[in-house]
PDB file of C-alpha atoms in Angstrom:
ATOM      1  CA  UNK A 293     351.712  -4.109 177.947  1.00  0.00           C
ATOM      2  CA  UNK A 294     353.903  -6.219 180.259  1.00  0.00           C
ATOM      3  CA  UNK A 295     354.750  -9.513 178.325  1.00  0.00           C
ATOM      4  CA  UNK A 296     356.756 -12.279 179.930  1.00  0.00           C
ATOM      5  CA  UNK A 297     358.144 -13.889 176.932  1.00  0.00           C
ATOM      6  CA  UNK A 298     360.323 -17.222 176.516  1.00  0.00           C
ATOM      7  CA  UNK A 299     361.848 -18.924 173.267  1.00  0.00           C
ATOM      8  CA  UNK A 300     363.972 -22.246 173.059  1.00  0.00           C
ATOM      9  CA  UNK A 301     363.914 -22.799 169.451  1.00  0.00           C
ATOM     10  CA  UNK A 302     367.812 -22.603 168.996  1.00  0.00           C
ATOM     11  CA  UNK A 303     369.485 -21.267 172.291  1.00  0.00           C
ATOM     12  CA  UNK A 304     367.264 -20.611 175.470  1.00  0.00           C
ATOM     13  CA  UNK A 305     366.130 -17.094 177.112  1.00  0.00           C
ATOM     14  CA  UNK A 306     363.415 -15.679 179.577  1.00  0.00           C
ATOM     15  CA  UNK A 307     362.401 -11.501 179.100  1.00  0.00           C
ATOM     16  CA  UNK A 308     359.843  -9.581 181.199  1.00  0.00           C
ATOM     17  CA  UNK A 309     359.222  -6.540 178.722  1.00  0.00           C
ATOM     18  CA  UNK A 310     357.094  -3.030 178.567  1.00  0.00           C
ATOM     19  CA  UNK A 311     356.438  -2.779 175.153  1.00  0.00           C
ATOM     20  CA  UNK A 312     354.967   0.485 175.590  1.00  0.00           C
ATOM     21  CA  UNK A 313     358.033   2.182 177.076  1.00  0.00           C
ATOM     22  CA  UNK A 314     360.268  -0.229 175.185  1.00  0.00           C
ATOM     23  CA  UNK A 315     362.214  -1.654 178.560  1.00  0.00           C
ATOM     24  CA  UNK A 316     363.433  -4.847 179.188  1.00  0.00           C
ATOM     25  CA  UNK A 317     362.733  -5.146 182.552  1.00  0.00           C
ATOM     26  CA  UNK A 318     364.661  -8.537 183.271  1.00  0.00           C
ATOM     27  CA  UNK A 319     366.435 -10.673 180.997  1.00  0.00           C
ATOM     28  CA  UNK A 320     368.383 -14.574 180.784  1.00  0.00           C
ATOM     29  CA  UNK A 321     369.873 -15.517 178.140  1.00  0.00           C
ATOM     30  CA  UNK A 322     371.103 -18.978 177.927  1.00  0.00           C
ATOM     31  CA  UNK A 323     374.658 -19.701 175.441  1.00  0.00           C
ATOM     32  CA  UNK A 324     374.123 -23.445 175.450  1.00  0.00           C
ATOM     33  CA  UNK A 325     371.551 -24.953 172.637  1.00  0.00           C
ATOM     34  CA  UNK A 326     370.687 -27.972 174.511  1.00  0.00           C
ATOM     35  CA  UNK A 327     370.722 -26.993 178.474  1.00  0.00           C
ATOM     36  CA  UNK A 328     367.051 -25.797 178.033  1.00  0.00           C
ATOM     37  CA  UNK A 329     366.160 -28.195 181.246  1.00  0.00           C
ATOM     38  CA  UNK A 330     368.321 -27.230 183.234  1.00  0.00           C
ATOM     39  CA  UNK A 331     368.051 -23.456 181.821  1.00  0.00           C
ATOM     40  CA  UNK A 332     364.573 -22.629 182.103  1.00  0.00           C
ATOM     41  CA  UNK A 333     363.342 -22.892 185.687  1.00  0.00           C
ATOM     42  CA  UNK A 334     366.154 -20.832 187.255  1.00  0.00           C
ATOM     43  CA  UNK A 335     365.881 -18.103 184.462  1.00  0.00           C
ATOM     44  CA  UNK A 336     362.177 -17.874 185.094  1.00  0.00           C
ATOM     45  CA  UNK A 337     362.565 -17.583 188.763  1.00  0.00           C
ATOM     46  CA  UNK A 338     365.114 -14.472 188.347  1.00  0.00           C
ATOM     47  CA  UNK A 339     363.039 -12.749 185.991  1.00  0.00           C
ATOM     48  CA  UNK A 340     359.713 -13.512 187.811  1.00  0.00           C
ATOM     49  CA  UNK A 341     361.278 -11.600 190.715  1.00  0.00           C
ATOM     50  CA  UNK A 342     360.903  -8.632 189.492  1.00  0.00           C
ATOM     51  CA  UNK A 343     358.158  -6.567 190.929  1.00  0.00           C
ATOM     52  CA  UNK A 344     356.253  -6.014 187.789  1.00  0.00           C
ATOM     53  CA  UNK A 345     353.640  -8.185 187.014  1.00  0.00           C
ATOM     54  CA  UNK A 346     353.036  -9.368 183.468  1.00  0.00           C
ATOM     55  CA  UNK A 347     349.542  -9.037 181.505  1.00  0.00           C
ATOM     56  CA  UNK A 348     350.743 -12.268 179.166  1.00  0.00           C
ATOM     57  CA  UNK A 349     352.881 -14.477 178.010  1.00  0.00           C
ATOM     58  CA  UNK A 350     354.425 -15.290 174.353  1.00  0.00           C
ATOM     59  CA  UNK A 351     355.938 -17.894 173.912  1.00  0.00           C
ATOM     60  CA  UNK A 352     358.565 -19.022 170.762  1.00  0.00           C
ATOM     61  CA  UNK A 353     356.371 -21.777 168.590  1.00  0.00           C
ATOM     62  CA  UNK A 354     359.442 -22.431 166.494  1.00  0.00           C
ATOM     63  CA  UNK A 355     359.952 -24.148 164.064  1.00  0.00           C
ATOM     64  CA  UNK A 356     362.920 -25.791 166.198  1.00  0.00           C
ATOM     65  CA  UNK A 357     364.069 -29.010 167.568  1.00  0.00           C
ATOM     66  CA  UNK A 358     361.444 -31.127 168.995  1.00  0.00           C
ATOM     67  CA  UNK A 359     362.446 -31.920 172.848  1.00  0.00           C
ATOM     68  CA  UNK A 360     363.581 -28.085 173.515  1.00  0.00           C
ATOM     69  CA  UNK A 361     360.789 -26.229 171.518  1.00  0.00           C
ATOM     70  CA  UNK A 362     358.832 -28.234 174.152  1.00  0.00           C
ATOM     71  CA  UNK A 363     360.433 -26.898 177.578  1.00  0.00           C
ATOM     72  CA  UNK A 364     360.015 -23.305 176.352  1.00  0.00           C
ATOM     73  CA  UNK A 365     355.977 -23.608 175.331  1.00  0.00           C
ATOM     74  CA  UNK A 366     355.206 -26.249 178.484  1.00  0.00           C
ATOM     75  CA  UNK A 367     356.887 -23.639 180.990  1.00  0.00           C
ATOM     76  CA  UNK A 368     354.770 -20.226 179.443  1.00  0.00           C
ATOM     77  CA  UNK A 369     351.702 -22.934 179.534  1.00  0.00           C
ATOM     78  CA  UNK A 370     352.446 -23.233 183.449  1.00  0.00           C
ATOM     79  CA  UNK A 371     353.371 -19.434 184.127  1.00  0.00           C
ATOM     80  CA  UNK A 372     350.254 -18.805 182.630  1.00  0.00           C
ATOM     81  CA  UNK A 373     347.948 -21.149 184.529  1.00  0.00           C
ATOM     82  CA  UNK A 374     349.615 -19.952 187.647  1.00  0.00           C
ATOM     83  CA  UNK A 375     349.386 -16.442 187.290  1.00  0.00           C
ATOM     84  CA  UNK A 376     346.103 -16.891 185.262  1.00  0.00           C
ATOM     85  CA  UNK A 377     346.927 -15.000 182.367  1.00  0.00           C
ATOM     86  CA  UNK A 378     346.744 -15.939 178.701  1.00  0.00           C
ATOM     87  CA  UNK A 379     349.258 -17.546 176.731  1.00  0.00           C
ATOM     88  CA  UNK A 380     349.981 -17.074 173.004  1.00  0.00           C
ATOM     89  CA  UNK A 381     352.180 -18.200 170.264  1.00  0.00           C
ATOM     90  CA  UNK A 382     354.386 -16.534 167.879  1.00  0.00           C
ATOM     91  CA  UNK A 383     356.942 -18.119 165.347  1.00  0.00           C
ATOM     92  CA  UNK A 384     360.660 -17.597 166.950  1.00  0.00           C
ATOM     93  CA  UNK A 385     362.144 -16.306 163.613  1.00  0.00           C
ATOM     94  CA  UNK A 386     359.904 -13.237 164.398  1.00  0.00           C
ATOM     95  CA  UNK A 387     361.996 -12.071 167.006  1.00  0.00           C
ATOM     96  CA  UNK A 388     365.245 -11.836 164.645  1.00  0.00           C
ATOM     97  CA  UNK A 389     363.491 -10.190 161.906  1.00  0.00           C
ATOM     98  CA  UNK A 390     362.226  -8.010 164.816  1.00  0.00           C
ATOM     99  CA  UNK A 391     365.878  -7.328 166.246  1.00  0.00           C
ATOM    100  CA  UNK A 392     367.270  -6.402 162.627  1.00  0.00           C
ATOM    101  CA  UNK A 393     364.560  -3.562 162.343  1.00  0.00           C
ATOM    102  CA  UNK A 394     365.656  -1.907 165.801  1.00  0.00           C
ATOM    103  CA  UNK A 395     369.245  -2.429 165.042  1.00  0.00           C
ATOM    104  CA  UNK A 396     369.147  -1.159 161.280  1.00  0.00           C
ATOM    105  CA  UNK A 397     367.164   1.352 159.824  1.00  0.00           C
ATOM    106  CA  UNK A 398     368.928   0.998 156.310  1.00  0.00           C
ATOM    107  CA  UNK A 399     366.854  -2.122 155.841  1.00  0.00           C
ATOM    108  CA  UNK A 400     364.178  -2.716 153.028  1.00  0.00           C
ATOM    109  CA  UNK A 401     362.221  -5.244 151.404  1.00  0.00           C
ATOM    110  CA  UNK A 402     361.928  -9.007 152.374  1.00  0.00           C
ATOM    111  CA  UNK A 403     364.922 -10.847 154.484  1.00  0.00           C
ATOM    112  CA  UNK A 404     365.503 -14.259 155.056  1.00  0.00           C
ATOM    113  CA  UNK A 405     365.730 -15.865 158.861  1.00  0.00           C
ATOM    114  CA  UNK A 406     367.420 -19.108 159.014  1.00  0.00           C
ATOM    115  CA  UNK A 407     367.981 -21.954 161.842  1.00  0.00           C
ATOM    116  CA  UNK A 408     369.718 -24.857 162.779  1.00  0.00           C
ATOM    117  CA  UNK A 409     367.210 -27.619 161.796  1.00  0.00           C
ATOM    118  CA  UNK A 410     370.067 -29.777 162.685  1.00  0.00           C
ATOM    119  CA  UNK A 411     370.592 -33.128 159.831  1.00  0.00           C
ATOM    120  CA  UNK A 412     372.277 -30.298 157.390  1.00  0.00           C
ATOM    121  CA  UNK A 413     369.101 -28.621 156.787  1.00  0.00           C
ATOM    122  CA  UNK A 414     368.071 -25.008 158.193  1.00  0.00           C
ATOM    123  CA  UNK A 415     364.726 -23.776 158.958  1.00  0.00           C
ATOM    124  CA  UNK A 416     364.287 -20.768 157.151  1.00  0.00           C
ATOM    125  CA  UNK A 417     360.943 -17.483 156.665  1.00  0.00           C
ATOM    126  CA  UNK A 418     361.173 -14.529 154.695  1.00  0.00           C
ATOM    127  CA  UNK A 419     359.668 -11.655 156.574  1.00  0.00           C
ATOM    128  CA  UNK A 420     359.010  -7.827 155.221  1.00  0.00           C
ATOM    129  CA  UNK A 421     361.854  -5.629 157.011  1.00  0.00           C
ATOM    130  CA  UNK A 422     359.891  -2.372 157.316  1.00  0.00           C
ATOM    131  CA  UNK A 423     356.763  -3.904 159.821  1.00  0.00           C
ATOM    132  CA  UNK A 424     358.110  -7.598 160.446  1.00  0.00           C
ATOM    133  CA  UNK A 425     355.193  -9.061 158.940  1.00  0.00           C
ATOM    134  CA  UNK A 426     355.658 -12.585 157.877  1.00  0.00           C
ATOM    135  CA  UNK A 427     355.865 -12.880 153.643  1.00  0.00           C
ATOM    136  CA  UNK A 428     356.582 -16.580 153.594  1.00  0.00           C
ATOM    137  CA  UNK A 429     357.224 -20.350 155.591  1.00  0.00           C
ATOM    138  CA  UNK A 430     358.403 -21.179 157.837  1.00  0.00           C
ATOM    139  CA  UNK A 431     360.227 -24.174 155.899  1.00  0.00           C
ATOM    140  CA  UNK A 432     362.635 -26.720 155.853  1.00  0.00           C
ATOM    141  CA  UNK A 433     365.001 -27.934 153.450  1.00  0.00           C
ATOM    142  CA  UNK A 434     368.770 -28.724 152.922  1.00  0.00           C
ATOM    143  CA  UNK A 435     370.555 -25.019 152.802  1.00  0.00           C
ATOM    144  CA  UNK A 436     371.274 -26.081 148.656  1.00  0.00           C
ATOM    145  CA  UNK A 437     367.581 -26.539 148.287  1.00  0.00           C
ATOM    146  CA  UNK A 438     366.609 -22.925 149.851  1.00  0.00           C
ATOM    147  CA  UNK A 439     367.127 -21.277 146.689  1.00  0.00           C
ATOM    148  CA  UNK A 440     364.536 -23.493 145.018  1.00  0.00           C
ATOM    149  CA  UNK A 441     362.093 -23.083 147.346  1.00  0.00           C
ATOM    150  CA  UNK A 442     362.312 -18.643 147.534  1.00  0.00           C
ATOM    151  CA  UNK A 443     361.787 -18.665 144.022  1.00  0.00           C
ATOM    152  CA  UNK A 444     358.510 -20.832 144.542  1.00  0.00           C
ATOM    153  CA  UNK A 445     357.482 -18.168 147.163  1.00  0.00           C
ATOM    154  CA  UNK A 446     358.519 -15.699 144.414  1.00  0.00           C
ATOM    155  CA  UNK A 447     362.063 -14.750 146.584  1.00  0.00           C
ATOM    156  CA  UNK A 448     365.414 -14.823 144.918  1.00  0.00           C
ATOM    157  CA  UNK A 449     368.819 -15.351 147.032  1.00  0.00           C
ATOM    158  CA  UNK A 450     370.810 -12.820 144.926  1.00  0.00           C
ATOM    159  CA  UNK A 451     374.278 -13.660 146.508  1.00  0.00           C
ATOM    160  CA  UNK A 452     376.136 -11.494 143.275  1.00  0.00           C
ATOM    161  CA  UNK A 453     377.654  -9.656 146.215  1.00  0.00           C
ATOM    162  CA  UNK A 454     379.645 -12.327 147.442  1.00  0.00           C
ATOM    163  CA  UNK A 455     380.482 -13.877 144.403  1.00  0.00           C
ATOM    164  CA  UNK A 456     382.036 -10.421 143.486  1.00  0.00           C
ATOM    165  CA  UNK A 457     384.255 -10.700 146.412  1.00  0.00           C
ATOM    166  CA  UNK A 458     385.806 -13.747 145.440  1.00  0.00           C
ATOM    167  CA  UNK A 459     388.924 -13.809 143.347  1.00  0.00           C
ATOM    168  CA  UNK A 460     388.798 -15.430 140.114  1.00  0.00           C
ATOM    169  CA  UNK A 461     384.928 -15.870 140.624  1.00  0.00           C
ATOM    170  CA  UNK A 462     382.558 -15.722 137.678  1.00  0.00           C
ATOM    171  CA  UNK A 463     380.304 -13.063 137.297  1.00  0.00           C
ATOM    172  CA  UNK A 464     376.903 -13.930 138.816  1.00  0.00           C
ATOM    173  CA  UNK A 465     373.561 -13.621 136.693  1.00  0.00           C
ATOM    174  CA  UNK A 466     370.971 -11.009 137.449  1.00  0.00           C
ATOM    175  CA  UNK A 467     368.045 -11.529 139.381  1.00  0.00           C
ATOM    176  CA  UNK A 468     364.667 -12.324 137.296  1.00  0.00           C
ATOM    177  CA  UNK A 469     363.065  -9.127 137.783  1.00  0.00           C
ATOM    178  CA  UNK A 470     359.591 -10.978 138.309  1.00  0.00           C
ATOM    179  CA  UNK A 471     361.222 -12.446 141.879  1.00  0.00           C
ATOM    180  CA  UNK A 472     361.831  -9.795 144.455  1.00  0.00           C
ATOM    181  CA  UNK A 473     365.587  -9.564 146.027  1.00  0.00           C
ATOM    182  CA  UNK A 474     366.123 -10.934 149.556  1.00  0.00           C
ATOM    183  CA  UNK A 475     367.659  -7.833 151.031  1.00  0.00           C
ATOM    184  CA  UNK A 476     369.593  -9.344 153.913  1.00  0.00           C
ATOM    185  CA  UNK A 477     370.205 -12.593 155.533  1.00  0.00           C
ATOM    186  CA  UNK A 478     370.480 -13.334 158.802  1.00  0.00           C
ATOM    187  CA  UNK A 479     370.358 -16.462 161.637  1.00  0.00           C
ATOM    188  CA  UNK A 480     371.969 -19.232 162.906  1.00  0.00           C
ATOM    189  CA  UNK A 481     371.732 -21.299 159.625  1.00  0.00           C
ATOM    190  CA  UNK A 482     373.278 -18.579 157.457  1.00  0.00           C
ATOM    191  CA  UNK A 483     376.244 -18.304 159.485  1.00  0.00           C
ATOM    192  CA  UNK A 484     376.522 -22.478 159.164  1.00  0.00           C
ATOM    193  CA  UNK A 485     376.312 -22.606 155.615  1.00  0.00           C
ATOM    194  CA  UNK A 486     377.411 -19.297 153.855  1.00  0.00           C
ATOM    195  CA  UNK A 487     378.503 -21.806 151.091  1.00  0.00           C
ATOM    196  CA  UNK A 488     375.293 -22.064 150.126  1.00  0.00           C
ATOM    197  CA  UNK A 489     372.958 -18.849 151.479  1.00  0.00           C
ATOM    198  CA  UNK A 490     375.593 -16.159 151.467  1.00  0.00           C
ATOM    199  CA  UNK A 491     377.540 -14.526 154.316  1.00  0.00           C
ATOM    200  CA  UNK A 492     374.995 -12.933 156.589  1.00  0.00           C
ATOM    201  CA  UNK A 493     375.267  -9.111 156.505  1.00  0.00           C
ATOM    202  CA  UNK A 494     374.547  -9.323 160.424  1.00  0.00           C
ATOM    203  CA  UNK A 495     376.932 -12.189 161.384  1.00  0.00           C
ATOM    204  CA  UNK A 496     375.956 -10.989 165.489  1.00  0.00           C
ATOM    205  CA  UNK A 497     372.347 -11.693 164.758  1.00  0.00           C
ATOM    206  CA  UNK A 498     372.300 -16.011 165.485  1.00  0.00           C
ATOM    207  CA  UNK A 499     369.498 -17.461 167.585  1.00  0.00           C
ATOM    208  CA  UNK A 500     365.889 -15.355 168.549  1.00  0.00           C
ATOM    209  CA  UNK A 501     366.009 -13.737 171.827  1.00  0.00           C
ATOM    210  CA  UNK A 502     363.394 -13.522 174.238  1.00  0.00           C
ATOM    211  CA  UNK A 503     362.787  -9.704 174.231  1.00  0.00           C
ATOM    212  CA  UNK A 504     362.599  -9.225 170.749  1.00  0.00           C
ATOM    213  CA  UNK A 505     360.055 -12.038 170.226  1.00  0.00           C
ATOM    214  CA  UNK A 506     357.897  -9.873 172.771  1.00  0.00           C
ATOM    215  CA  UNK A 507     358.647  -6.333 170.805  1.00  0.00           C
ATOM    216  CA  UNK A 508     357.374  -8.450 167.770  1.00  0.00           C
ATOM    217  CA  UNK A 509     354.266  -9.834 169.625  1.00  0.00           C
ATOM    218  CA  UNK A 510     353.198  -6.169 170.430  1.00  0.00           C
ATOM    219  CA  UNK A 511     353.831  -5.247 166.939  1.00  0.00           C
ATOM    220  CA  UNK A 512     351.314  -8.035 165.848  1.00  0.00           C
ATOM    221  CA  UNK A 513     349.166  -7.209 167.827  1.00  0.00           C
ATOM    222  CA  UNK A 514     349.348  -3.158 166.986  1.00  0.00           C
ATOM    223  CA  UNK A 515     348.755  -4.514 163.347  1.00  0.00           C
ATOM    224  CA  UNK A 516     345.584  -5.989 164.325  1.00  0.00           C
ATOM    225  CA  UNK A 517     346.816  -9.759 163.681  1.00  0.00           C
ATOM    226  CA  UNK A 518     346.148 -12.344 166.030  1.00  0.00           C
ATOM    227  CA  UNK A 519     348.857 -14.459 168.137  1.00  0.00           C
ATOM    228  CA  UNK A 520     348.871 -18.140 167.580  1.00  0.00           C
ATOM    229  CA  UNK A 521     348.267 -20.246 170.124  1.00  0.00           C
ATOM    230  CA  UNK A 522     351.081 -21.639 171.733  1.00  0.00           C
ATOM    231  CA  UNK A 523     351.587 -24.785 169.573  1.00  0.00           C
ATOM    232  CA  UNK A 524     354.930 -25.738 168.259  1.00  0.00           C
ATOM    233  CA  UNK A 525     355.754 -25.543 165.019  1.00  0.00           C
ATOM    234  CA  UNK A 526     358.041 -28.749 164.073  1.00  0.00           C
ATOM    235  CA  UNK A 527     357.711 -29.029 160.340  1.00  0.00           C
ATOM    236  CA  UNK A 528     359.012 -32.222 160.562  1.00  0.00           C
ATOM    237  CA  UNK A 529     358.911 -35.236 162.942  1.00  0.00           C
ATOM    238  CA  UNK A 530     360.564 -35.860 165.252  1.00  0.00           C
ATOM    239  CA  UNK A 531     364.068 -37.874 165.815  1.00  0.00           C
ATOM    240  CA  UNK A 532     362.923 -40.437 168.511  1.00  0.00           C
ATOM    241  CA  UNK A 533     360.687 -42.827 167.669  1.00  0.00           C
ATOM    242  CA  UNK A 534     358.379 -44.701 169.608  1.00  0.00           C
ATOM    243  CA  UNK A 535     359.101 -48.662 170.476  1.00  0.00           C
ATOM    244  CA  UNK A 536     356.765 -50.665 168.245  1.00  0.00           C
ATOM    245  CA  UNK A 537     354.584 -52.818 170.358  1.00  0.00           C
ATOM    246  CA  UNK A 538     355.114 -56.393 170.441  1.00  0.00           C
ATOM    247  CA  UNK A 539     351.931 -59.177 170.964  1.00  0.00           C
ATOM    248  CA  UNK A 540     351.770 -61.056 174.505  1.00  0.00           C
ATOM    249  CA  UNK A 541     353.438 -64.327 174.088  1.00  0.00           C
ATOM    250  CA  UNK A 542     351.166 -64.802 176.746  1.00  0.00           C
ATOM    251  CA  UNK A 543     347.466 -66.624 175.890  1.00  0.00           C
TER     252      UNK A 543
END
C-alpha cells in the first residue's frame, strides 16, 4: 500500500511510503518544533510530486501540543478530500516504538515512548517491542509521577542500570516480580529528564517520524486492528483560553 503519512506531534515531517516493498519514496523532515505552518505546505508539495500516487493517508493523532497537532491532522484531512482517499488516525508514539523494532532486533518486552508535553510534564505509552502493539496510555504526568502511574498499568521503570553507573550510588531495589520490566526507553521526554526516567538506551531516537508512523499503520492494519480516525489526542486542554464574554452595556 502507498500511504502518504504526516505527524506534528513534536517536530514536523511529510513521507510517501510502500509498505509492501518497504521504500520511502519521498521524505521532509522538519528540525524546528514550532515551524509546523510554515513547514507543512512546502513539504507536502515536494513529496506530492512524486509520481506515485497514494491509496491513504495516516496521519499522527498525538498526544502533542494543541496548535501543531492541528496543522498536521487539518492538512491529511485536505490531501484526502482532494485526492479523495481516506484518512485515518494513529497515535504518533507508534511510529518510535515502530523505528526501535527496525533499528534493533535485541529488543523484548514492553518500552516506554515519551514526549515533550511541554509545562515539565512528558507524554508518555508503553508499547510491546516484538509487534508494536500498544500495552498502555497514552498519558500525561510530571516525568517524577511516571513511575507511579507504570506501576498502575502494571509497568515498572527499573533504572538499577543507571544507578549502578553512578559513583557512590546506592544499590537500587529489585523490581516486584508481579510488574513487568520496561525494557528500553526512548523519546524526546526521556532525553529531557533522565533525572527522573533514566538515560534512554537510544538517545538518536527523539521525535516520531513520518515514515515510521506509516510502517506502523500497515502493521496495524496486517494485525487486523483498525486505524483511528484522525482525531487528536490532547489529553489535556489546551493553553489559550477563550475571552469570556462580557453583557452589552447596551439596552
Amino acid at each position: 500500500m502507498i500511504i502518504l503519512s504526516i505527524d506534528t506531534s513534536q517536530s514536523a515531517s511529510v513521507a510517501l511510503v510502500d509498505t509492501e516493498s518497504g521504500a520511502v519514496l519521498a521524505s521532509e523532515q522538519a528540525d524546528d518544533q514550532r515551524r509546523h505552518v510554515e513547514f507543512i505546505g512546502s513539504a507536502l508539495a515536494g513529496v506530492l510530486s512524486n509520481p506515485v500516487r497514494p491509496e491513504l493517508v495516516v496521519t499522527g493523532i498525538g498526544p502533542g501540543p494543541f496548535t501543531g497537532l492541528r496543522v498536521g491532522i487539518a492538512a491529511g484531512i485536505a490531501v484526502g478530500q482532494a485526492r479523495g482517499i481516506p484518512v485515518r488516525g494513529l497515535l504518533s508514539q507508534a511510529a518510535l516504538a515502530e523505528e526501535l523494532r527496525r533499528r534493533s532486533t535485541d529488543v523484548d518486552g514492553p518500552v516506554l515512548v515519551a514526549a515533550d508535553a511541554r509545562r515539565r510534564e512528558v507524554y508518555f505509552s508503553v508499547y510491546e517491542a516484538s509487534d508494536v502493539s500498544l500495552a498502555a496510555g497514552p498519558f500525561v504526568a510530571k516525568p517524577a509521577e511516571v513511575d507511579e502511574v507504570l506501576a498502575e498499568q502494571g509497568f515498572v521503570l527499573d533504572m538499577s542500570a543507571d544507578a549502578a553507573e553512578q559513583p557512590g550510588a546506592p544499590a537500587a531495589q529489585a523490581a516486584p516480580a508481579s510488574l513487568a520490566r520496561i525494557s528500553a526507553r526512548l523519546g524526546r521526554g526521556v532525553v529531557l529528564y533522565a533525572d527522573e526516567l533514566g538515560i534512554s538506551e537510544h538517545p538518536e531516537l527523539v521525535d516520531p517520524r513520518a515514515q515510521y508512523l506509516a510502517f506502523a499503520a500497515a502493521r496495524e492494519l496486517a494485525a487486523g486492528r483498525e486505524l483511528d480516525e484522525p482525531i487528536p489526542e490532547y489529553l489535556r486542554e489546551p493553553d489559550a483560553k477563550s475571552a469570556p464574554v462580557r453583557a452589552s452595556a447596551l439596552k
